[in-house]
Amino acid sequence: MRAKVVFVVTGYGENVNGGVEQHCKMLAERLVPDYDVEVLSTCVQNYVKGENELPVGDEWVNGVLVRRFMAEPIRPDLHRFYVRKSKWIRKFRKILYQLNILRFIADICPVWQQMNQMEQRVMQSYMFYSPRLIAHVQKYKNEYRAIIPINISYPLAYYTSLCAPDKTILIPTMHYESSTFRAIYTEVFTNVAYIGFNTIAEQRLAENIFGKRMSSHGVISVGINEAIDADWDEVKRKYGLPEEYLLYVGRIDKGKLNHIIEYFLCYKTKNINSELKFVLVGGLFSATVPHSDLVYTGFVSENEKYAIIRHSKIIVNPSKFESLSLILLESMNLGKPMLVNGKCEVLKEHCSRSGGAALAYWNKNDFISKLASLEASDELRMQMGEKGKQYVKTYYSWSVIMGRLRKAIETVAGNC
């Protein structure tokens, strides 16, 4: 009988939106030839609504057994209150990090217990909290060769990591934000068997927070899918796409968009001869802005997404919070130039390591200036595109990434 490996993620399925969910799906499906692969997930499909919209039970998706459990948060109405009440410990740890002394304190005191009860309430009031899923891991943990929770920001990864830390490979997908400094994370990051980061920047962030007592770790990362494009004429007609456009792909959410619509509309005001439109692809999680230069497609299929990327002129990632950015890698692989938020360390790392396949902007005026340069120069876009393709080929090939993951699984299994 083949060994079992289980992933834990908040959402999973063909029509579930989000980078973390896609990340999990790509890794899980590529392990199917070697292991019996399961994914444990919730029935929540829309993180704004936070409702159990998908059915409870088991489903096979491309060779992966997906088990969905009801999300049952405890007092979700008090979630914001709990977050505020526990704020001081996160703020204190963040200040120590900013002073560059948190890592030294962590060497001496690796596990913090301050505000533990209140931070537990924060986690248990999250919309994704599922006691039944956690109980399933606790009950069947001995059947799995490795348990792989993804995304430490949410309760499932936190609680399931503690069910069987000696066989847990945590993929934290963490970034520099307030929640990263929760004191309760210290128990996870110092006890799991292995931590697989997406980038060097993410790994460095964790090392400076959890110090030398952090569990064994390294970069595993993830590659990209290469889907066949949908018919362009049909896609263009279906979504009313323009000839030339800047493209954003991801959740249409204020936090993700981070003023980029405002920046683009200012660009159009200052560059009246520009034919560029702004196409936004992804599920709608906040109100749209009605404007003739903005095109919202809503959720699209993978094949449609690739066609839309391939026919774009420039692609932007305005997020300040990334642990990798799949859309950046997918776009680079198709030879597309990128504009990214310079306030995100991970995106800056992509800019430098790729030799300029992406350009970082720092504010509205910088965005306007760099977008103008990219729109005006075919040569610049072509040069950036070639650098991007080489960057993805060198650092994000599936053979390298899956080799790292399989090695981590077998090392963890050997140590149990």
Coordinates of C-alpha atoms in Angstrom, one line a residue:
M1 CA 0.0 0.0 0.0
R2 CA 1.3 3.4 -0.9
A3 CA 2.2 6.0 1.7
K4 CA -0.4 8.8 2.3
V5 CA 0.4 12.5 2.3
V6 CA -2.2 15.1 3.3
F7 CA -2.4 18.9 2.6
V8 CA -4.4 21.3 4.7
V9 CA -5.7 24.5 3.1
T10 CA -8.7 26.8 3.6
G11 CA -10.2 26.2 0.2
Y12 CA -9.7 23.7 -2.7
G13 CA -11.3 22.9 -6.0
E14 CA -11.6 23.7 -9.6
N15 CA -13.5 27.0 -9.0
V16 CA -11.8 28.1 -5.8
N17 CA -10.0 31.4 -6.3
G18 CA -6.7 32.5 -4.7
G19 CA -2.9 32.1 -4.9
V20 CA -2.6 29.8 -1.8
E21 CA -5.3 27.5 -3.0
Q22 CA -3.7 27.3 -6.5
H23 CA -0.3 26.7 -4.9
C24 CA -1.7 23.7 -2.9
K25 CA -3.5 22.3 -5.9
M26 CA -0.3 22.3 -8.1
L27 CA 1.8 20.6 -5.4
A28 CA -0.9 18.1 -4.5
E29 CA -1.6 16.9 -8.1
R30 CA 2.1 16.5 -8.8
L31 CA 2.6 14.2 -5.9
V32 CA -0.2 11.8 -7.1
P33 CA 2.3 9.5 -9.0
D34 CA 4.3 8.9 -5.8
Y35 CA 1.7 9.0 -2.9
D36 CA -1.9 8.7 -2.0
V37 CA -2.7 12.4 -1.7
E38 CA -5.5 13.9 0.3
V39 CA -6.5 17.5 0.8
L40 CA -8.4 18.6 3.9
S41 CA -10.3 21.9 3.4
T42 CA -13.4 23.8 4.5
C43 CA -16.7 24.4 2.8
V44 CA -16.1 28.1 2.6
Q45 CA -15.8 29.4 -1.0
N46 CA -16.0 33.1 -0.6
Y47 CA -13.9 34.6 2.2
V48 CA -15.9 37.8 2.3
K49 CA -19.2 36.0 3.0
G50 CA -17.5 33.4 5.2
E51 CA -20.4 30.9 4.6
N52 CA -20.3 27.1 4.1
E53 CA -21.3 27.1 0.4
L54 CA -19.6 23.9 -0.7
P55 CA -21.0 20.5 0.4
V56 CA -19.5 18.6 3.3
G57 CA -17.9 15.3 2.2
D58 CA -15.4 13.7 -0.1
E59 CA -14.6 14.5 -3.8
W60 CA -12.0 13.3 -6.2
V61 CA -10.2 16.2 -8.1
N62 CA -7.6 15.1 -10.6
G63 CA -6.5 12.1 -8.6
V64 CA -6.5 13.9 -5.2
L65 CA -9.0 13.0 -2.5
V66 CA -10.5 16.2 -1.2
R67 CA -12.3 16.0 2.1
R68 CA -14.3 19.1 3.0
F69 CA -15.4 20.0 6.5
M70 CA -17.9 22.5 7.9
A71 CA -16.3 25.7 9.2
E72 CA -17.6 26.4 12.6
P73 CA -16.0 29.6 14.1
I74 CA -16.6 30.4 17.7
R75 CA -18.1 33.8 18.1
P76 CA -17.1 35.2 14.7
D77 CA -19.0 38.4 15.6
L78 CA -16.2 39.0 18.2
H79 CA -13.3 38.4 15.9
R80 CA -12.3 42.0 15.4
F81 CA -12.6 42.6 19.1
Y82 CA -10.3 39.7 19.9
V83 CA -7.8 41.0 17.3
R84 CA -7.8 44.4 18.9
K85 CA -7.4 43.0 22.4
S86 CA -4.4 40.9 21.4
K87 CA -2.8 43.7 19.4
W88 CA -0.2 44.8 21.9
I89 CA 1.8 41.5 21.8
R90 CA 2.0 41.6 18.0
K91 CA 2.9 45.3 18.1
F92 CA 5.6 44.6 20.8
R93 CA 7.2 41.8 18.8
K94 CA 7.0 43.8 15.6
I95 CA 8.9 46.7 17.3
L96 CA 11.6 44.3 18.5
Y97 CA 11.9 43.0 14.9
Q98 CA 12.2 46.5 13.6
L99 CA 15.0 47.2 16.1
N100 CA 16.7 44.0 14.8
I101 CA 16.7 42.3 18.2
L102 CA 13.8 39.9 18.1
R103 CA 15.9 37.2 16.6
F104 CA 18.4 37.4 19.4
I105 CA 15.6 37.3 22.0
A106 CA 14.2 34.3 20.2
D107 CA 17.5 32.5 20.6
I108 CA 17.1 32.7 24.4
C109 CA 13.3 32.5 24.6
P110 CA 12.0 30.6 21.5
V111 CA 8.4 30.1 22.7
W112 CA 6.2 33.0 23.9
Q113 CA 3.1 32.4 26.0
Q114 CA 2.0 36.0 26.4
M115 CA -1.6 36.6 25.4
N116 CA -2.0 33.0 24.4
Q117 CA -5.6 32.7 25.5
M118 CA -6.7 35.8 23.6
E119 CA -4.7 34.8 20.4
Q120 CA -6.4 31.4 20.6
R121 CA -9.8 33.2 20.5
V122 CA -8.6 35.2 17.5
M123 CA -7.8 31.9 15.7
Q124 CA -11.0 30.2 16.7
S125 CA -13.2 33.1 15.7
Y126 CA -11.8 33.1 12.1
M127 CA -14.3 32.1 9.4
F128 CA -12.1 29.1 8.4
Y129 CA -11.9 27.5 11.9
S130 CA -13.1 23.9 11.6
P131 CA -12.9 21.8 14.8
R132 CA -14.0 18.7 12.8
L133 CA -11.1 19.1 10.3
I134 CA -8.6 19.5 13.2
A135 CA -10.1 16.5 15.0
H136 CA -9.8 14.4 11.7
V137 CA -6.0 15.2 11.6
Q138 CA -5.7 14.3 15.3
K139 CA -7.5 11.0 14.8
Y140 CA -5.8 9.8 11.6
K141 CA -2.4 11.5 11.9
N142 CA -0.6 8.1 12.2
E143 CA -1.9 7.1 8.8
Y144 CA 0.0 10.0 7.1
R145 CA 3.6 10.0 6.1
A146 CA 3.6 13.8 6.1
I147 CA 1.1 16.5 7.0
I148 CA 1.5 19.7 4.9
P149 CA -0.5 22.7 6.1
I150 CA -0.4 25.8 3.9
N151 CA -0.8 29.4 5.0
I152 CA 0.0 30.1 8.7
S153 CA -2.2 33.3 8.7
Y154 CA -5.3 31.1 9.2
P155 CA -6.3 28.7 12.0
L156 CA -6.1 25.4 10.1
A157 CA -2.4 25.5 9.5
Y158 CA -1.8 26.6 13.1
Y159 CA -3.8 23.9 14.8
T160 CA -3.0 21.0 12.4
S161 CA 0.7 21.8 12.7
L162 CA 0.4 21.1 16.4
C163 CA -1.5 17.8 16.0
A164 CA 1.6 15.9 14.8
P165 CA 4.6 18.4 14.6
D166 CA 7.1 15.6 14.1
K167 CA 5.6 14.8 10.7
T168 CA 4.5 18.3 9.7
I169 CA 6.0 20.2 6.8
L170 CA 4.6 23.7 7.2
I171 CA 4.4 25.9 4.1
P172 CA 3.7 29.3 5.8
T173 CA 3.3 31.6 2.8
M174 CA 4.1 34.4 5.3
H175 CA 4.8 38.1 4.6
Y176 CA 5.6 41.2 6.6
E177 CA 2.3 42.1 8.2
S178 CA 0.9 42.4 11.7
S179 CA -0.5 38.9 12.0
T180 CA 3.0 37.4 11.3
F181 CA 4.1 38.6 14.7
R182 CA 1.5 36.6 16.7
A183 CA 3.2 35.1 19.8
I184 CA 1.4 31.7 19.4
Y185 CA 3.3 31.1 16.1
T186 CA 6.5 30.6 18.1
E187 CA 5.3 27.2 19.2
V188 CA 4.7 26.1 15.6
F189 CA 7.8 27.5 14.0
T190 CA 10.0 25.8 16.7
N191 CA 8.3 22.4 16.8
V192 CA 7.3 21.3 13.3
A193 CA 9.6 18.9 11.4
Y194 CA 10.3 21.2 8.5
I195 CA 9.3 24.6 7.1
G196 CA 9.2 25.1 3.4
F197 CA 9.4 28.7 2.2
N198 CA 8.6 30.2 -1.2
T199 CA 11.5 32.7 -1.5
I200 CA 14.7 33.7 0.2
A201 CA 13.1 36.9 1.3
E202 CA 10.3 35.0 3.1
Q203 CA 12.9 32.7 4.7
R204 CA 15.0 35.7 5.9
L205 CA 11.9 37.3 7.4
A206 CA 11.1 34.1 9.4
E207 CA 14.8 33.7 10.5
N208 CA 14.7 37.3 11.9
I209 CA 11.5 36.6 13.8
F210 CA 12.1 33.1 15.2
G211 CA 15.9 33.0 15.5
K212 CA 18.2 30.1 15.5
R213 CA 15.8 27.8 17.4
M214 CA 13.5 27.8 14.4
S215 CA 12.8 24.3 13.0
S216 CA 14.8 22.9 10.1
H217 CA 13.9 24.8 7.0
G218 CA 14.6 25.8 3.4
V219 CA 13.1 27.0 0.2
I220 CA 10.7 24.6 -1.6
S221 CA 8.5 27.1 -3.5
V222 CA 6.2 26.2 -6.3
G223 CA 6.3 26.2 -10.1
I224 CA 3.6 27.2 -12.6
N225 CA 1.0 25.5 -14.7
E226 CA 1.2 25.8 -18.4
A227 CA -2.3 25.6 -19.7
I228 CA -3.4 25.7 -23.4
D229 CA -4.8 29.1 -24.2
A230 CA -8.5 29.4 -24.9
D231 CA -9.6 30.7 -28.3
W232 CA -8.6 34.4 -28.2
D233 CA -11.3 35.8 -30.4
E234 CA -13.9 34.0 -28.3
V235 CA -12.4 35.2 -25.0
K236 CA -12.0 38.7 -26.3
R237 CA -15.7 38.9 -27.4
K238 CA -17.0 37.2 -24.2
Y239 CA -15.4 39.7 -21.8
G240 CA -15.3 42.8 -24.0
L241 CA -11.5 43.0 -23.9
P242 CA -9.7 46.0 -25.6
E243 CA -6.8 45.8 -28.0
E244 CA -4.2 47.2 -25.5
Y245 CA -4.4 46.8 -21.8
L246 CA -2.6 46.7 -18.5
L247 CA -3.6 43.6 -16.6
Y248 CA -4.3 42.6 -13.0
V249 CA -5.1 39.0 -12.1
G250 CA -6.2 38.1 -8.6
R251 CA -9.0 38.8 -6.1
I252 CA -10.7 42.1 -6.7
D253 CA -10.3 43.3 -3.2
K254 CA -9.2 46.7 -1.8
G255 CA -6.4 45.2 0.2
K256 CA -5.0 43.5 -2.9
L257 CA -5.5 46.3 -5.3
N258 CA -3.8 48.8 -3.0
H259 CA -4.8 52.1 -4.8
I260 CA -3.8 50.7 -8.2
I261 CA -7.0 51.8 -9.9
E262 CA -6.5 55.3 -8.7
Y263 CA -2.9 55.3 -9.9
F264 CA -4.0 54.0 -13.4
L265 CA -6.8 56.6 -13.8
C266 CA -4.3 59.3 -12.9
Y267 CA -2.0 57.9 -15.5
K268 CA -4.7 58.2 -18.1
T269 CA -5.4 61.8 -17.1
K270 CA -1.7 62.7 -17.6
N271 CA -1.2 60.6 -20.7
I272 CA -4.3 61.6 -22.8
N273 CA -2.9 59.9 -26.0
S274 CA -2.6 56.5 -24.3
E275 CA -4.9 53.8 -25.7
L276 CA -4.2 51.6 -22.7
K277 CA -7.2 50.2 -20.7
F278 CA -7.0 48.4 -17.4
V279 CA -8.4 44.8 -17.3
L280 CA -9.0 43.3 -13.9
V281 CA -9.4 39.5 -13.8
G282 CA -10.7 37.6 -10.7
G283 CA -13.5 37.1 -8.3
L284 CA -15.2 40.3 -7.0
F285 CA -14.7 40.7 -3.3
S286 CA -15.2 44.5 -3.2
A287 CA -17.2 47.1 -5.2
T288 CA -16.1 47.8 -8.7
V289 CA -15.3 51.3 -9.9
P290 CA -17.4 52.3 -13.0
H291 CA -15.1 53.8 -15.6
S292 CA -14.8 53.5 -19.4
D293 CA -11.1 52.6 -19.0
L294 CA -11.7 49.7 -16.6
V295 CA -12.8 46.2 -17.6
Y296 CA -13.8 43.7 -15.0
T297 CA -14.1 40.0 -16.2
G298 CA -14.9 38.3 -12.9
F299 CA -13.7 34.7 -12.5
V300 CA -12.3 33.1 -15.6
S301 CA -11.0 29.6 -16.4
E302 CA -7.3 28.7 -16.4
N303 CA -7.3 28.5 -20.2
E304 CA -9.0 31.9 -20.5
K305 CA -6.6 33.4 -18.0
Y306 CA -3.6 32.3 -20.0
A307 CA -5.1 33.8 -23.2
I308 CA -5.7 37.1 -21.4
I309 CA -2.2 37.2 -20.0
R310 CA -0.6 36.4 -23.4
H311 CA -2.5 39.2 -25.2
S312 CA -1.8 41.8 -22.5
K313 CA 0.7 44.6 -22.9
I314 CA 1.9 45.0 -19.3
I315 CA 1.0 43.2 -16.1
V316 CA 0.9 44.7 -12.6
N317 CA 1.0 43.2 -9.1
P318 CA 0.1 46.0 -6.6
S319 CA 0.1 43.8 -3.5
K320 CA 2.3 44.7 -0.5
F321 CA 1.8 41.2 0.9
E322 CA 3.2 38.3 -1.2
S323 CA 5.2 35.2 -0.3
L324 CA 5.8 34.3 -3.9
S325 CA 3.3 35.7 -6.5
L326 CA 2.2 33.0 -8.9
I327 CA 0.8 35.5 -11.4
L328 CA 4.2 37.1 -11.7
L329 CA 5.8 33.8 -12.5
E330 CA 3.0 32.9 -15.0
S331 CA 3.4 36.2 -16.7
M332 CA 7.2 36.1 -16.8
N333 CA 7.0 32.6 -18.3
L334 CA 4.9 34.0 -21.1
G335 CA 7.4 36.8 -21.7
K336 CA 5.4 39.7 -20.2
P337 CA 6.9 42.7 -18.5
M338 CA 5.8 43.3 -14.9
L339 CA 5.2 46.3 -12.7
V340 CA 5.2 45.4 -9.0
N341 CA 4.8 47.2 -5.6
G342 CA 8.3 48.1 -4.4
K343 CA 7.1 47.9 -0.7
C344 CA 6.9 44.1 -0.9
E345 CA 10.3 42.5 -0.2
V346 CA 9.4 39.3 -2.1
L347 CA 8.4 41.2 -5.3
K348 CA 11.6 43.3 -5.0
E349 CA 13.6 40.0 -4.8
H350 CA 12.0 38.9 -8.1
C351 CA 13.0 42.2 -9.7
S352 CA 16.7 41.9 -8.7
R353 CA 17.1 38.1 -9.2
S354 CA 15.5 38.3 -12.6
G355 CA 17.9 41.0 -13.7
G356 CA 15.0 43.5 -14.3
A357 CA 12.2 41.3 -15.7
A358 CA 10.0 43.3 -13.4
L359 CA 10.1 47.0 -12.4
A360 CA 9.2 48.1 -8.8
Y361 CA 7.3 51.3 -8.3
W362 CA 7.2 53.1 -5.0
N363 CA 4.3 55.6 -5.2
K364 CA 1.8 57.0 -7.6
N365 CA 4.2 59.2 -9.5
D366 CA 6.7 56.5 -9.9
F367 CA 4.0 54.1 -11.1
I368 CA 2.9 56.7 -13.7
S369 CA 6.5 57.2 -14.9
K370 CA 7.4 53.5 -15.2
L371 CA 4.1 52.6 -16.9
A372 CA 4.7 55.4 -19.4
S373 CA 8.2 54.0 -20.2
L374 CA 6.8 50.5 -20.6
E375 CA 3.9 51.5 -22.8
A376 CA 6.2 53.6 -25.1
S377 CA 9.0 51.1 -25.7
D378 CA 8.5 47.8 -27.5
E379 CA 12.2 47.1 -27.1
L380 CA 12.1 47.5 -23.3
R381 CA 9.0 45.2 -23.0
M382 CA 10.7 42.6 -25.2
Q383 CA 14.0 42.7 -23.2
M384 CA 12.1 42.3 -19.9
G385 CA 10.0 39.5 -21.3
E386 CA 13.1 37.5 -22.3
K387 CA 14.7 38.0 -18.9
G388 CA 11.5 36.8 -17.3
K389 CA 11.3 33.6 -19.3
Q390 CA 14.9 32.8 -18.4
Y391 CA 14.3 33.5 -14.7
V392 CA 11.4 31.2 -14.5
K393 CA 13.2 28.4 -16.3
T394 CA 16.2 28.7 -14.0
Y395 CA 14.6 29.0 -10.6
Y396 CA 11.1 27.6 -10.9
S397 CA 11.2 24.4 -12.9
W398 CA 8.9 21.6 -11.5
S399 CA 11.7 19.0 -11.5
V400 CA 13.7 21.1 -9.0
I401 CA 10.7 22.0 -6.8
M402 CA 9.1 18.6 -6.6
G403 CA 12.5 17.1 -5.9
R404 CA 12.8 19.4 -2.8
L405 CA 9.3 18.5 -1.6
R406 CA 9.8 14.8 -2.0
K407 CA 13.1 15.0 -0.2
A408 CA 11.4 16.9 2.7
I409 CA 8.6 14.3 2.9
E410 CA 11.0 11.3 3.0
T411 CA 13.3 13.1 5.5
V412 CA 10.4 13.8 7.8
A413 CA 9.1 10.2 7.5
G414 CA 12.5 8.8 8.2
N415 CA 12.8 10.9 11.4
C416 CA 9.4 9.8 12.8

